[in-house]
mmCIF file of C-alpha atoms and ligand atoms in Angstrom:
data_model
loop_
_atom_site.group_PDB
_atom_site.id
_atom_site.type_symbol
_atom_site.label_atom_id
_atom_site.label_comp_id
_atom_site.label_asym_id
_atom_site.label_seq_id
_atom_site.Cartn_x
_atom_site.Cartn_y
_atom_site.Cartn_z
ATOM 1 C CA UNK A 2 -10.479 -18.774 -5.337
ATOM 2 C CA UNK A 3 -10.667 -14.996 -3.620
ATOM 3 C CA UNK A 4 -8.069 -13.073 -5.867
ATOM 4 C CA UNK A 5 -8.709 -9.513 -6.267
ATOM 5 C CA UNK A 6 -6.468 -7.030 -4.419
ATOM 6 C CA UNK A 7 -7.048 -3.713 -4.173
ATOM 7 C CA UNK A 8 -3.350 -1.855 -3.913
ATOM 8 C CA UNK A 9 -3.911 1.775 -2.461
ATOM 9 C CA UNK A 10 -1.095 4.427 -2.493
ATOM 10 C CA UNK A 11 -1.463 7.506 -0.228
ATOM 11 C CA UNK A 12 -0.681 11.100 -0.595
ATOM 12 C CA UNK A 13 2.315 12.350 -3.201
ATOM 13 C CA UNK A 14 2.944 8.722 -4.450
ATOM 14 C CA UNK A 15 1.252 9.865 -8.096
ATOM 15 C CA UNK A 16 4.573 12.073 -8.398
ATOM 16 C CA UNK A 17 6.600 8.958 -7.709
ATOM 17 C CA UNK A 18 9.710 10.337 -10.446
ATOM 18 C CA UNK A 19 9.763 13.669 -8.877
ATOM 19 C CA UNK A 20 10.686 12.416 -5.413
ATOM 20 C CA UNK A 21 14.103 11.704 -4.014
ATOM 21 C CA UNK A 22 15.477 8.752 -6.257
ATOM 22 C CA UNK A 23 17.566 7.659 -3.683
ATOM 23 C CA UNK A 24 14.930 6.497 -1.633
ATOM 24 C CA UNK A 25 11.960 5.723 -3.921
ATOM 25 C CA UNK A 26 14.110 4.250 -6.930
ATOM 26 C CA UNK A 27 12.984 6.831 -9.578
ATOM 27 C CA UNK A 28 10.661 4.993 -11.121
ATOM 28 C CA UNK A 29 7.034 6.708 -12.485
ATOM 29 C CA UNK A 30 4.166 5.648 -10.869
ATOM 30 C CA UNK A 31 3.153 4.531 -14.132
ATOM 31 C CA UNK A 32 6.223 1.886 -14.126
ATOM 32 C CA UNK A 33 5.499 1.298 -10.436
ATOM 33 C CA UNK A 34 1.882 -0.089 -11.226
ATOM 34 C CA UNK A 35 3.213 -2.040 -14.122
ATOM 35 C CA UNK A 36 5.584 -3.750 -12.311
ATOM 36 C CA UNK A 37 3.009 -4.607 -9.423
ATOM 37 C CA UNK A 38 0.513 -5.976 -12.524
ATOM 38 C CA UNK A 39 3.472 -8.432 -13.614
ATOM 39 C CA UNK A 40 3.790 -9.014 -9.737
ATOM 40 C CA UNK A 41 -0.026 -9.874 -9.747
ATOM 41 C CA UNK A 42 -0.447 -12.098 -12.636
ATOM 42 C CA UNK A 43 2.670 -14.429 -11.895
ATOM 43 C CA UNK A 44 0.738 -14.873 -8.451
ATOM 44 C CA UNK A 45 -2.863 -15.322 -10.454
ATOM 45 C CA UNK A 46 -4.313 -11.998 -8.611
ATOM 46 C CA UNK A 47 -6.615 -9.870 -9.935
ATOM 47 C CA UNK A 48 -5.511 -6.159 -8.599
ATOM 48 C CA UNK A 49 -7.032 -2.818 -8.791
ATOM 49 C CA UNK A 50 -5.517 0.606 -8.298
ATOM 50 C CA UNK A 51 -6.374 3.452 -6.436
ATOM 51 C CA UNK A 52 -3.959 6.445 -5.820
ATOM 52 C CA UNK A 53 -5.356 10.016 -4.130
ATOM 53 C CA UNK A 54 -3.846 12.734 -2.708
ATOM 54 C CA UNK A 55 -7.083 13.238 -0.170
ATOM 55 C CA UNK A 56 -7.254 11.564 2.753
ATOM 56 C CA UNK A 57 -11.187 11.710 2.547
ATOM 57 C CA UNK A 58 -10.986 9.896 -0.314
ATOM 58 C CA UNK A 59 -8.827 7.184 0.525
ATOM 59 C CA UNK A 60 -10.690 6.693 3.591
ATOM 60 C CA UNK A 61 -13.954 6.285 1.341
ATOM 61 C CA UNK A 62 -12.244 4.032 -1.047
ATOM 62 C CA UNK A 63 -12.085 1.658 2.315
ATOM 63 C CA UNK A 64 -15.551 2.049 2.886
ATOM 64 C CA UNK A 65 -16.808 0.908 -0.555
ATOM 65 C CA UNK A 66 -14.229 -2.355 -0.466
ATOM 66 C CA UNK A 67 -16.767 -4.602 0.684
ATOM 67 C CA UNK A 68 -17.377 -6.924 -1.912
ATOM 68 C CA UNK A 69 -14.969 -5.180 -4.014
ATOM 69 C CA UNK A 70 -11.697 -6.847 -3.158
ATOM 70 C CA UNK A 71 -10.651 -10.036 -0.814
ATOM 71 C CA UNK A 72 -7.365 -8.216 0.291
ATOM 72 C CA UNK A 73 -5.444 -4.893 0.245
ATOM 73 C CA UNK A 74 -1.882 -3.571 -0.330
ATOM 74 C CA UNK A 75 -1.756 -0.858 1.196
ATOM 75 C CA UNK A 76 1.175 1.994 1.071
ATOM 76 C CA UNK A 77 -0.545 5.470 2.374
ATOM 77 C CA UNK A 78 2.697 7.339 2.349
ATOM 78 C CA UNK A 79 3.017 9.892 5.079
ATOM 79 C CA UNK A 80 -0.459 9.237 6.130
ATOM 80 C CA UNK A 81 0.820 5.971 7.828
ATOM 81 C CA UNK A 82 2.642 8.079 10.256
ATOM 82 C CA UNK A 83 -0.766 9.886 12.037
ATOM 83 C CA UNK A 84 -3.601 8.779 10.404
ATOM 84 C CA UNK A 85 -6.070 7.211 12.760
ATOM 85 C CA UNK A 86 -8.554 8.038 10.438
ATOM 86 C CA UNK A 87 -7.130 5.536 8.171
ATOM 87 C CA UNK A 88 -6.309 3.271 10.245
ATOM 88 C CA UNK A 89 -10.287 3.058 11.264
ATOM 89 C CA UNK A 90 -11.090 2.539 8.137
ATOM 90 C CA UNK A 91 -8.879 0.027 7.019
ATOM 91 C CA UNK A 92 -9.780 -1.757 10.670
ATOM 92 C CA UNK A 93 -13.907 -1.410 9.103
ATOM 93 C CA UNK A 94 -13.193 -3.314 5.539
ATOM 94 C CA UNK A 95 -11.735 -6.396 7.912
ATOM 95 C CA UNK A 96 -9.854 -8.019 5.088
ATOM 96 C CA UNK A 97 -6.326 -9.172 5.226
ATOM 97 C CA UNK A 98 -4.065 -5.767 4.704
ATOM 98 C CA UNK A 99 -0.591 -5.639 3.935
ATOM 99 C CA UNK A 100 1.926 -2.505 4.271
ATOM 100 C CA UNK A 101 4.113 -1.558 1.857
ATOM 101 C CA UNK A 102 7.066 1.134 2.058
ATOM 102 C CA UNK A 103 8.889 1.671 -0.620
ATOM 103 C CA UNK A 104 12.166 3.385 1.469
ATOM 104 C CA UNK A 105 13.223 1.676 4.997
ATOM 105 C CA UNK A 106 10.998 4.182 7.197
ATOM 106 C CA UNK A 107 12.778 2.472 9.838
ATOM 107 C CA UNK A 108 15.824 3.957 9.319
ATOM 108 C CA UNK A 109 15.035 7.298 8.312
ATOM 109 C CA UNK A 110 13.562 10.252 9.836
ATOM 110 C CA UNK A 111 12.189 9.194 13.777
ATOM 111 C CA UNK A 112 8.448 10.507 12.794
ATOM 112 C CA UNK A 113 8.959 7.696 10.343
ATOM 113 C CA UNK A 114 8.887 4.608 12.317
ATOM 114 C CA UNK A 115 5.736 5.097 13.636
ATOM 115 C CA UNK A 116 3.150 3.015 11.699
ATOM 116 C CA UNK A 117 -0.427 3.662 12.635
ATOM 117 C CA UNK A 118 -1.647 0.758 10.621
ATOM 118 C CA UNK A 119 0.887 -1.821 11.441
ATOM 119 C CA UNK A 120 -1.285 -3.286 13.974
ATOM 120 C CA UNK A 121 -3.469 -3.947 11.532
ATOM 121 C CA UNK A 122 -1.455 -5.306 8.768
ATOM 122 C CA UNK A 123 -0.501 -9.071 8.348
ATOM 123 C CA UNK A 124 2.581 -8.007 7.389
ATOM 124 C CA UNK A 125 4.746 -5.000 6.834
ATOM 125 C CA UNK A 126 7.664 -4.561 4.002
ATOM 126 C CA UNK A 127 9.431 -1.655 4.301
ATOM 127 C CA UNK A 128 12.829 -0.810 2.158
ATOM 128 C CA UNK A 129 13.024 -3.381 -0.626
ATOM 129 C CA UNK A 130 11.632 -0.829 -3.329
ATOM 130 C CA UNK A 131 8.983 -1.773 -5.653
ATOM 131 C CA UNK A 132 9.795 -5.932 -5.050
ATOM 132 C CA UNK A 133 8.205 -4.927 -1.899
ATOM 133 C CA UNK A 134 4.931 -5.284 -3.466
ATOM 134 C CA UNK A 135 6.120 -8.846 -4.978
ATOM 135 C CA UNK A 136 6.642 -9.713 -1.135
ATOM 136 C CA UNK A 137 3.415 -8.185 -0.237
ATOM 137 C CA UNK A 138 1.180 -10.041 -2.927
ATOM 138 C CA UNK A 139 2.789 -13.200 -2.128
ATOM 139 C CA UNK A 140 2.205 -12.405 1.758
ATOM 140 C CA UNK A 141 -1.751 -12.389 0.810
ATOM 141 C CA UNK A 142 -2.012 -15.148 -1.141
ATOM 142 C CA UNK A 143 -1.199 -16.994 1.795
ATOM 143 C CA UNK A 144 -3.768 -15.652 3.684
ATOM 144 C CA UNK A 145 -6.429 -16.262 0.970
ATOM 145 C CA UNK A 146 -8.816 -19.030 0.899
ATOM 146 C CA UNK A 147 -8.507 -21.108 -1.917
HETATM 147 C C1 DQA B 203 6.659 5.997 1.765
HETATM 148 C C2 DQA B 203 7.213 6.671 3.228
HETATM 149 C C3 DQA B 203 6.980 7.461 3.927
HETATM 150 O O1 DQA B 203 7.365 8.307 5.170
HETATM 151 C C4 DQA B 203 6.686 8.656 2.818
HETATM 152 O O2 DQA B 203 5.823 9.668 3.602
HETATM 153 C C5 DQA B 203 6.149 8.515 1.688
HETATM 154 C C6 DQA B 203 6.500 7.034 1.313
HETATM 155 C C7 DQA B 203 7.481 5.028 0.886
HETATM 156 O O3 DQA B 203 6.888 4.281 0.045
HETATM 157 O O4 DQA B 203 8.542 4.480 1.268
HETATM 158 O O5 DQA B 203 5.668 9.469 0.880
HETATM 159 O O6 DQA B 203 5.308 5.558 2.444
#
């Protein structure tokens, strides 16, 4: 079974505990990763985590995923809304990807409603907090060949 999932967090997500708890749930980043690890285990997936505040590093990690991952769950943070560089790097991976946002980007500021990666993703999950990662991983399982 192809079960390796790269979970990628972009800019500012490493500081999760310091961000608005009414939007992001008040978890620490470590707690977020622990929860995602539990969900992955329940679903029979093996997860690898990656977080950076540098757009070029995010792009380069995507470049290296061939042969290392079978699917991607990504929350690029604010890059979601404007990084065509991340769009193009995600596209070249050719891997099934699910976009996740802790907050509901559709009901916040106007500029957050745009996602430049949405068209490349098999699904987008937003506004379900950490649970959204369970949904994203479950959606990937449906996609991965057994
Ligand atoms: C976010 C939403 C983005 O608009 C924001 O810039 C983030 C986090 C989310 O998980 O809700 O950093 O991707």
